[in-house]
PDB file of C-alpha atoms and ligand atoms in Angstrom:
ATOM      1  CA  MET A   1     109.710   2.120  -0.118  1.00  0.00           C
ATOM      2  CA  ARG A   2     107.916   1.021   3.053  1.00  0.00           C
ATOM      3  CA  ARG A   3     104.971   3.150   4.085  1.00  0.00           C
ATOM      4  CA  LYS A   4     105.216   4.012   7.745  1.00  0.00           C
ATOM      5  CA  LEU A   5     102.694   2.754  10.288  1.00  0.00           C
ATOM      6  CA  VAL A   6     101.815   4.324  13.624  1.00  0.00           C
ATOM      7  CA  VAL A   7      99.724   2.244  16.027  1.00  0.00           C
ATOM      8  CA  GLY A   8      98.250   3.473  19.289  1.00  0.00           C
ATOM      9  CA  ASN A   9      98.088   0.933  22.106  1.00  0.00           C
ATOM     10  CA  TRP A  10      95.481   2.201  24.531  1.00  0.00           C
ATOM     11  CA  LYS A  11      96.233  -0.592  27.012  1.00  0.00           C
ATOM     12  CA  MET A  12      93.507  -0.805  29.709  1.00  0.00           C
ATOM     13  CA  HIS A  13      92.379   2.786  29.377  1.00  0.00           C
ATOM     14  CA  GLY A  14      89.155   4.261  28.116  1.00  0.00           C
ATOM     15  CA  SER A  15      85.459   4.886  28.666  1.00  0.00           C
ATOM     16  CA  HIS A  16      82.664   5.742  26.245  1.00  0.00           C
ATOM     17  CA  PRO A  17      83.094   9.511  26.586  1.00  0.00           C
ATOM     18  CA  ALA A  18      86.906   9.419  26.702  1.00  0.00           C
ATOM     19  CA  ASN A  19      87.068   7.193  23.608  1.00  0.00           C
ATOM     20  CA  ALA A  20      84.639   9.385  21.685  1.00  0.00           C
ATOM     21  CA  GLU A  21      86.712  12.473  22.461  1.00  0.00           C
ATOM     22  CA  LEU A  22      90.013  10.798  21.627  1.00  0.00           C
ATOM     23  CA  LEU A  23      88.802   9.324  18.336  1.00  0.00           C
ATOM     24  CA  ALA A  24      87.159  12.609  17.349  1.00  0.00           C
ATOM     25  CA  GLY A  25      90.442  14.395  18.025  1.00  0.00           C
ATOM     26  CA  ILE A  26      92.420  11.924  15.893  1.00  0.00           C
ATOM     27  CA  LEU A  27      89.856  12.019  13.080  1.00  0.00           C
ATOM     28  CA  GLY A  28      89.883  15.801  13.196  1.00  0.00           C
ATOM     29  CA  ALA A  29      93.660  15.916  12.822  1.00  0.00           C
ATOM     30  CA  ARG A  30      93.637  14.043   9.495  1.00  0.00           C
ATOM     31  CA  PRO A  31      94.720  13.627   6.819  1.00  0.00           C
ATOM     32  CA  PHE A  32      97.899  11.730   7.687  1.00  0.00           C
ATOM     33  CA  ASN A  33     100.263  10.679   4.961  1.00  0.00           C
ATOM     34  CA  THR A  34     101.012   7.477   6.818  1.00  0.00           C
ATOM     35  CA  ASP A  35      99.106   4.386   7.959  1.00  0.00           C
ATOM     36  CA  VAL A  36      97.484   4.855  11.363  1.00  0.00           C
ATOM     37  CA  ALA A  37      95.671   2.441  13.663  1.00  0.00           C
ATOM     38  CA  VAL A  38      94.456   2.258  17.246  1.00  0.00           C
ATOM     39  CA  CYS A  39      94.435  -0.945  19.308  1.00  0.00           C
ATOM     40  CA  VAL A  40      91.708  -0.655  21.911  1.00  0.00           C
ATOM     41  CA  PRO A  41      90.361  -2.812  24.765  1.00  0.00           C
ATOM     42  CA  PHE A  42      88.006  -5.591  23.556  1.00  0.00           C
ATOM     43  CA  PRO A  43      84.738  -4.010  24.779  1.00  0.00           C
ATOM     44  CA  TYR A  44      85.447  -0.900  22.719  1.00  0.00           C
ATOM     45  CA  LEU A  45      86.302  -2.609  19.419  1.00  0.00           C
ATOM     46  CA  SER A  46      82.799  -2.384  18.099  1.00  0.00           C
ATOM     47  CA  GLU A  47      82.239   1.298  18.847  1.00  0.00           C
ATOM     48  CA  THR A  48      85.699   2.087  17.479  1.00  0.00           C
ATOM     49  CA  ALA A  49      84.818   0.258  14.269  1.00  0.00           C
ATOM     50  CA  VAL A  50      81.655   2.316  13.948  1.00  0.00           C
ATOM     51  CA  THR A  51      83.389   5.620  14.706  1.00  0.00           C
ATOM     52  CA  LEU A  52      86.232   4.996  12.267  1.00  0.00           C
ATOM     53  CA  ALA A  53      84.082   3.528   9.496  1.00  0.00           C
ATOM     54  CA  GLY A  54      84.601   5.384   6.237  1.00  0.00           C
ATOM     55  CA  SER A  55      87.942   6.809   7.351  1.00  0.00           C
ATOM     56  CA  GLU A  56      91.380   5.461   6.440  1.00  0.00           C
ATOM     57  CA  LEU A  57      92.168   4.856  10.123  1.00  0.00           C
ATOM     58  CA  ARG A  58      92.390   1.205  11.097  1.00  0.00           C
ATOM     59  CA  TRP A  59      91.759  -0.474  14.412  1.00  0.00           C
ATOM     60  CA  GLY A  60      92.879  -3.531  16.223  1.00  0.00           C
ATOM     61  CA  ALA A  61      92.891  -5.589  19.401  1.00  0.00           C
ATOM     62  CA  GLN A  62      95.586  -5.861  22.033  1.00  0.00           C
ATOM     63  CA  ASP A  63      95.606  -9.648  22.161  1.00  0.00           C
ATOM     64  CA  VAL A  64      94.035 -12.677  20.487  1.00  0.00           C
ATOM     65  CA  SER A  65      93.571 -16.297  21.467  1.00  0.00           C
ATOM     66  CA  ALA A  66      95.837 -18.959  20.017  1.00  0.00           C
ATOM     67  CA  HIS A  67      92.774 -21.230  19.842  1.00  0.00           C
ATOM     68  CA  GLU A  68      90.121 -21.355  17.134  1.00  0.00           C
ATOM     69  CA  GLN A  69      87.144 -21.792  19.463  1.00  0.00           C
ATOM     70  CA  GLY A  70      86.032 -23.821  22.454  1.00  0.00           C
ATOM     71  CA  ALA A  71      86.234 -23.915  26.226  1.00  0.00           C
ATOM     72  CA  TYR A  72      88.645 -21.031  26.741  1.00  0.00           C
ATOM     73  CA  THR A  73      86.771 -18.736  29.105  1.00  0.00           C
ATOM     74  CA  GLY A  74      87.722 -15.107  28.747  1.00  0.00           C
ATOM     75  CA  GLU A  75      89.529 -15.504  25.439  1.00  0.00           C
ATOM     76  CA  VAL A  76      88.647 -13.857  22.137  1.00  0.00           C
ATOM     77  CA  SER A  77      89.331 -15.700  18.894  1.00  0.00           C
ATOM     78  CA  ALA A  78      90.763 -14.294  15.697  1.00  0.00           C
ATOM     79  CA  ALA A  79      87.578 -15.374  13.908  1.00  0.00           C
ATOM     80  CA  MET A  80      85.540 -13.157  16.242  1.00  0.00           C
ATOM     81  CA  LEU A  81      87.846 -10.212  15.605  1.00  0.00           C
ATOM     82  CA  ALA A  82      87.796 -10.783  11.870  1.00  0.00           C
ATOM     83  CA  GLU A  83      84.024 -11.014  11.834  1.00  0.00           C
ATOM     84  CA  PHE A  84      83.666  -7.317  12.298  1.00  0.00           C
ATOM     85  CA  GLY A  85      86.674  -6.008  10.440  1.00  0.00           C
ATOM     86  CA  CYS A  86      89.553  -5.997  12.916  1.00  0.00           C
ATOM     87  CA  ARG A  87      92.768  -5.250  11.038  1.00  0.00           C
ATOM     88  CA  TYR A  88      95.485  -5.792  13.670  1.00  0.00           C
ATOM     89  CA  ALA A  89      96.103  -7.708  16.874  1.00  0.00           C
ATOM     90  CA  ILE A  90      99.050  -6.964  19.122  1.00  0.00           C
ATOM     91  CA  VAL A  91     100.621 -10.216  20.340  1.00  0.00           C
ATOM     92  CA  GLY A  92     103.422 -10.774  22.807  1.00  0.00           C
ATOM     93  CA  HIS A  93     103.345  -7.325  24.370  1.00  0.00           C
ATOM     94  CA  SER A  94     105.846  -7.354  27.224  1.00  0.00           C
ATOM     95  CA  GLU A  95     103.040  -6.726  29.719  1.00  0.00           C
ATOM     96  CA  ARG A  96     101.378  -9.952  28.601  1.00  0.00           C
ATOM     97  CA  ARG A  97     104.665 -11.845  28.561  1.00  0.00           C
ATOM     98  CA  ALA A  98     105.397 -10.598  32.097  1.00  0.00           C
ATOM     99  CA  TYR A  99     101.988 -10.623  33.816  1.00  0.00           C
ATOM    100  CA  HIS A 100     100.443 -13.586  31.991  1.00  0.00           C
ATOM    101  CA  ALA A 101     103.584 -15.668  31.560  1.00  0.00           C
ATOM    102  CA  GLU A 102     103.167 -15.822  27.795  1.00  0.00           C
ATOM    103  CA  SER A 103     105.929 -17.942  26.263  1.00  0.00           C
ATOM    104  CA  ASP A 104     107.612 -17.328  22.924  1.00  0.00           C
ATOM    105  CA  GLN A 105     105.706 -20.307  21.497  1.00  0.00           C
ATOM    106  CA  LEU A 106     102.334 -19.076  22.737  1.00  0.00           C
ATOM    107  CA  VAL A 107     103.020 -15.682  21.180  1.00  0.00           C
ATOM    108  CA  ALA A 108     103.917 -17.414  17.914  1.00  0.00           C
ATOM    109  CA  ASP A 109     100.735 -19.515  18.058  1.00  0.00           C
ATOM    110  CA  LYS A 110      98.672 -16.363  18.615  1.00  0.00           C
ATOM    111  CA  ALA A 111     100.321 -14.725  15.613  1.00  0.00           C
ATOM    112  CA  LYS A 112      99.497 -17.806  13.531  1.00  0.00           C
ATOM    113  CA  ALA A 113      95.868 -17.833  14.689  1.00  0.00           C
ATOM    114  CA  ALA A 114      95.492 -14.144  13.818  1.00  0.00           C
ATOM    115  CA  LEU A 115      97.023 -14.511  10.359  1.00  0.00           C
ATOM    116  CA  ALA A 116      94.852 -17.514   9.581  1.00  0.00           C
ATOM    117  CA  ARG A 117      91.839 -15.199   9.892  1.00  0.00           C
ATOM    118  CA  GLY A 118      93.331 -12.287   8.014  1.00  0.00           C
ATOM    119  CA  VAL A 119      94.136 -10.257  11.125  1.00  0.00           C
ATOM    120  CA  THR A 120      97.687  -8.869  10.955  1.00  0.00           C
ATOM    121  CA  PRO A 121      99.610  -9.669  14.121  1.00  0.00           C
ATOM    122  CA  ILE A 122     101.866  -6.966  15.530  1.00  0.00           C
ATOM    123  CA  VAL A 123     104.431  -9.162  17.237  1.00  0.00           C
ATOM    124  CA  CYS A 124     106.273  -7.459  20.087  1.00  0.00           C
ATOM    125  CA  VAL A 125     109.810  -8.388  21.066  1.00  0.00           C
ATOM    126  CA  GLY A 126     112.178  -6.711  23.479  1.00  0.00           C
ATOM    127  CA  GLU A 127     114.661  -7.174  26.256  1.00  0.00           C
ATOM    128  CA  THR A 128     114.458  -6.188  29.926  1.00  0.00           C
ATOM    129  CA  LEU A 129     116.939  -3.761  31.446  1.00  0.00           C
ATOM    130  CA  GLN A 130     118.664  -6.639  33.197  1.00  0.00           C
ATOM    131  CA  GLN A 131     119.048  -8.491  29.900  1.00  0.00           C
ATOM    132  CA  ARG A 132     120.395  -5.375  28.155  1.00  0.00           C
ATOM    133  CA  GLU A 133     122.918  -4.780  30.912  1.00  0.00           C
ATOM    134  CA  ALA A 134     123.995  -8.412  30.703  1.00  0.00           C
ATOM    135  CA  GLY A 135     124.648  -7.979  26.968  1.00  0.00           C
ATOM    136  CA  GLU A 136     121.785 -10.312  26.051  1.00  0.00           C
ATOM    137  CA  THR A 137     119.680  -7.978  23.900  1.00  0.00           C
ATOM    138  CA  GLU A 138     120.504  -9.639  20.595  1.00  0.00           C
ATOM    139  CA  ALA A 139     120.026 -13.174  21.901  1.00  0.00           C
ATOM    140  CA  VAL A 140     116.688 -12.327  23.534  1.00  0.00           C
ATOM    141  CA  VAL A 141     115.050 -10.562  20.598  1.00  0.00           C
ATOM    142  CA  LYS A 142     116.342 -13.168  18.151  1.00  0.00           C
ATOM    143  CA  ARG A 143     114.968 -15.989  20.296  1.00  0.00           C
ATOM    144  CA  GLN A 144     111.562 -14.279  20.533  1.00  0.00           C
ATOM    145  CA  LEU A 145     111.392 -13.643  16.788  1.00  0.00           C
ATOM    146  CA  SER A 146     112.742 -17.070  15.925  1.00  0.00           C
ATOM    147  CA  ALA A 147     109.729 -18.794  17.524  1.00  0.00           C
ATOM    148  CA  VAL A 148     107.446 -16.755  15.276  1.00  0.00           C
ATOM    149  CA  ILE A 149     109.544 -17.399  12.160  1.00  0.00           C
ATOM    150  CA  HIS A 150     109.496 -21.154  12.751  1.00  0.00           C
ATOM    151  CA  THR A 151     105.783 -21.236  13.463  1.00  0.00           C
ATOM    152  CA  LEU A 152     104.639 -19.043  10.581  1.00  0.00           C
ATOM    153  CA  THR A 153     107.191 -20.349   8.046  1.00  0.00           C
ATOM    154  CA  HIS A 154     106.325 -18.963   4.567  1.00  0.00           C
ATOM    155  CA  CYS A 155     103.749 -16.498   6.023  1.00  0.00           C
ATOM    156  CA  ILE A 156     106.289 -14.643   8.165  1.00  0.00           C
ATOM    157  CA  GLY A 157     106.437 -11.766   5.675  1.00  0.00           C
ATOM    158  CA  GLU A 158     102.828 -10.869   6.498  1.00  0.00           C
ATOM    159  CA  ILE A 159     103.363  -9.788  10.091  1.00  0.00           C
ATOM    160  CA  VAL A 160     104.370  -6.480  11.634  1.00  0.00           C
ATOM    161  CA  VAL A 161     107.159  -6.626  14.221  1.00  0.00           C
ATOM    162  CA  ALA A 162     107.452  -4.143  17.077  1.00  0.00           C
ATOM    163  CA  TYR A 163     110.745  -3.803  18.919  1.00  0.00           C
ATOM    164  CA  GLU A 164     109.837  -2.599  22.393  1.00  0.00           C
ATOM    165  CA  PRO A 165     112.669  -2.595  24.911  1.00  0.00           C
ATOM    166  CA  VAL A 166     110.899  -3.353  28.192  1.00  0.00           C
ATOM    167  CA  TRP A 167     112.954  -0.733  30.028  1.00  0.00           C
ATOM    168  CA  ALA A 168     111.593   1.967  27.716  1.00  0.00           C
ATOM    169  CA  ILE A 169     107.890   1.145  28.023  1.00  0.00           C
ATOM    170  CA  GLY A 170     105.984   3.679  30.075  1.00  0.00           C
ATOM    171  CA  THR A 171     109.193   4.819  31.765  1.00  0.00           C
ATOM    172  CA  GLY A 172     109.908   7.998  29.840  1.00  0.00           C
ATOM    173  CA  ARG A 173     113.270   6.426  29.016  1.00  0.00           C
ATOM    174  CA  THR A 174     113.469   6.015  25.231  1.00  0.00           C
ATOM    175  CA  ALA A 175     116.048   3.948  23.378  1.00  0.00           C
ATOM    176  CA  SER A 176     118.306   6.310  21.479  1.00  0.00           C
ATOM    177  CA  PRO A 177     117.682   6.281  17.730  1.00  0.00           C
ATOM    178  CA  GLU A 178     121.035   4.478  17.326  1.00  0.00           C
ATOM    179  CA  GLN A 179     120.183   1.828  19.935  1.00  0.00           C
ATOM    180  CA  ALA A 180     116.799   1.238  18.348  1.00  0.00           C
ATOM    181  CA  GLN A 181     118.199   1.130  14.804  1.00  0.00           C
ATOM    182  CA  GLN A 182     120.856  -1.366  15.851  1.00  0.00           C
ATOM    183  CA  VAL A 183     118.222  -3.828  17.051  1.00  0.00           C
ATOM    184  CA  HIS A 184     115.919  -3.157  14.096  1.00  0.00           C
ATOM    185  CA  ALA A 185     118.800  -3.945  11.727  1.00  0.00           C
ATOM    186  CA  LEU A 186     119.388  -7.245  13.539  1.00  0.00           C
ATOM    187  CA  LEU A 187     115.715  -8.137  13.298  1.00  0.00           C
ATOM    188  CA  ARG A 188     115.591  -7.196   9.614  1.00  0.00           C
ATOM    189  CA  ALA A 189     118.623  -9.400   8.933  1.00  0.00           C
ATOM    190  CA  GLN A 190     117.000 -12.300  10.771  1.00  0.00           C
ATOM    191  CA  LEU A 191     113.817 -11.841   8.744  1.00  0.00           C
ATOM    192  CA  LEU A 192     115.781 -11.537   5.500  1.00  0.00           C
ATOM    193  CA  ALA A 193     117.278 -14.941   6.151  1.00  0.00           C
ATOM    194  CA  ALA A 194     113.726 -16.306   6.462  1.00  0.00           C
ATOM    195  CA  THR A 195     111.805 -14.536   3.710  1.00  0.00           C
ATOM    196  CA  PRO A 196     112.499 -12.548   0.543  1.00  0.00           C
ATOM    197  CA  HIS A 197     109.700 -10.202   1.681  1.00  0.00           C
ATOM    198  CA  ALA A 198     111.625  -8.936   4.699  1.00  0.00           C
ATOM    199  CA  ALA A 199     112.674  -5.772   2.888  1.00  0.00           C
ATOM    200  CA  ASP A 200     108.985  -4.820   2.655  1.00  0.00           C
ATOM    201  CA  MET A 201     108.069  -5.714   6.239  1.00  0.00           C
ATOM    202  CA  ARG A 202     107.299  -2.995   8.730  1.00  0.00           C
ATOM    203  CA  LEU A 203     109.326  -2.946  11.926  1.00  0.00           C
ATOM    204  CA  LEU A 204     107.926  -0.559  14.529  1.00  0.00           C
ATOM    205  CA  TYR A 205     109.710   0.901  17.520  1.00  0.00           C
ATOM    206  CA  GLY A 206     107.846   1.251  20.815  1.00  0.00           C
ATOM    207  CA  GLY A 207     108.882   2.648  24.168  1.00  0.00           C
ATOM    208  CA  SER A 208     108.164   6.185  25.364  1.00  0.00           C
ATOM    209  CA  VAL A 209     107.750   7.600  21.868  1.00  0.00           C
ATOM    210  CA  LYS A 210     106.604  11.214  22.176  1.00  0.00           C
ATOM    211  CA  PRO A 211     106.051  14.072  19.731  1.00  0.00           C
ATOM    212  CA  ASP A 212     109.545  15.420  20.437  1.00  0.00           C
ATOM    213  CA  ASN A 213     111.497  12.202  19.814  1.00  0.00           C
ATOM    214  CA  ALA A 214     109.369  10.504  17.150  1.00  0.00           C
ATOM    215  CA  ALA A 215     110.895  12.128  14.059  1.00  0.00           C
ATOM    216  CA  THR A 216     114.482  11.111  14.837  1.00  0.00           C
ATOM    217  CA  LEU A 217     113.436   7.565  15.681  1.00  0.00           C
ATOM    218  CA  PHE A 218     111.347   7.237  12.525  1.00  0.00           C
ATOM    219  CA  ALA A 219     114.205   8.634  10.413  1.00  0.00           C
ATOM    220  CA  GLN A 220     116.306   5.520  11.100  1.00  0.00           C
ATOM    221  CA  ALA A 221     116.755   3.204   8.143  1.00  0.00           C
ATOM    222  CA  ASP A 222     114.955   0.190   9.607  1.00  0.00           C
ATOM    223  CA  ILE A 223     112.353   1.923  11.781  1.00  0.00           C
ATOM    224  CA  ASP A 224     109.064   1.976   9.903  1.00  0.00           C
ATOM    225  CA  GLY A 225     106.867   3.667  12.477  1.00  0.00           C
ATOM    226  CA  GLY A 226     105.880   3.218  16.079  1.00  0.00           C
ATOM    227  CA  LEU A 227     103.764   1.411  18.617  1.00  0.00           C
ATOM    228  CA  ILE A 228     102.663   4.155  20.952  1.00  0.00           C
ATOM    229  CA  GLY A 229     101.363   3.693  24.495  1.00  0.00           C
ATOM    230  CA  GLY A 230     100.939   6.699  26.794  1.00  0.00           C
ATOM    231  CA  ALA A 231     101.126   9.320  24.056  1.00  0.00           C
ATOM    232  CA  ALA A 232      98.340   7.547  22.131  1.00  0.00           C
ATOM    233  CA  LEU A 233      95.853   8.637  24.784  1.00  0.00           C
ATOM    234  CA  LYS A 234      96.150  12.309  23.865  1.00  0.00           C
ATOM    235  CA  ALA A 235      94.825  13.116  20.415  1.00  0.00           C
ATOM    236  CA  ALA A 236      97.206  16.039  19.892  1.00  0.00           C
ATOM    237  CA  ASP A 237     100.278  14.011  20.870  1.00  0.00           C
ATOM    238  CA  PHE A 238      99.219  10.981  18.841  1.00  0.00           C
ATOM    239  CA  ALA A 239      98.498  13.156  15.812  1.00  0.00           C
ATOM    240  CA  ALA A 240     101.887  14.859  16.172  1.00  0.00           C
ATOM    241  CA  ILE A 241     103.573  11.445  16.237  1.00  0.00           C
ATOM    242  CA  CYS A 242     101.654  10.408  13.112  1.00  0.00           C
ATOM    243  CA  ARG A 243     102.848  13.614  11.442  1.00  0.00           C
ATOM    244  CA  ALA A 244     106.419  12.792  12.394  1.00  0.00           C
ATOM    245  CA  ALA A 245     106.084   9.579  10.424  1.00  0.00           C
ATOM    246  CA  GLU A 246     104.975  11.279   7.197  1.00  0.00           C
TER     247      GLU A 246
HETATM  248  C1  PEP B 301     103.454   0.215  24.685  1.00  0.00           C
HETATM  249  O1  PEP B 301     102.721  -0.032  25.623  1.00  0.00           O
HETATM  250  O2  PEP B 301     103.456  -0.535  23.697  1.00  0.00           O
HETATM  251  C2  PEP B 301     104.307   1.394  24.758  1.00  0.00           C
HETATM  252  C3  PEP B 301     105.224   1.554  23.846  1.00  0.00           C
HETATM  253  O3  PEP B 301     104.073   2.259  25.798  1.00  0.00           O
HETATM  254  P1  PEP B 301     104.715   3.728  25.996  1.00  0.00           P
HETATM  255  O4  PEP B 301     104.670   4.440  24.678  1.00  0.00           O
HETATM  256  O5  PEP B 301     103.860   4.372  27.039  1.00  0.00           O
HETATM  257  O6  PEP B 301     106.122   3.517  26.473  1.00  0.00           O
END
């Protein structure tokens, strides 16, 4: 039985007082009978680590460099994240693929760099609205995941995958539970062909998950939790989504 995982993606939001209030609200809503993590902007990783220390809540970054170290101005390595206890790193979020032209191979290399330092990559895949309407959903998500499978080889079972249809992110337009499950089943089958551990891997759904739609999404056979954007910025909503995963 896979334990569900709910991850908040704060994106580029936050400030010292806002973060303190949000984290206090989430901590105050515990206990959750599910795994919970927040992925925060780089400058706030350290204070998040301190605030969550001693709790079962985990924290992560929203990106990681594919490189070990060196002349890569502005990048943050997996070794740096690991040095102070970072558990997760989101890689290949559609906003990074779109605004920073991240290729499938770069995303795969980032996932490899994270894993090499014991940071679990949350690898995002998902199609645009145009691709869905052109009937390309399956081909797109399989191509994105395939790059990661080929790069990580026998370690592929150690990642978390997040299916995030681009048309559902921040739009208020959620994939129906059936649409989401259909893609999750495809991804699970692709992973099963690559690793015997696929049955234990967690596949998250992301895209306008809210307290009122989370339970039905999480009830689907291959949906093992969520990657939550907007609703992760309100402690009450995030806590309600975590509850829906219990
Ligand atoms: C996300 O950014 O990963 C996301 C799923 O955003 P939202 O929940 O706001 O659609």
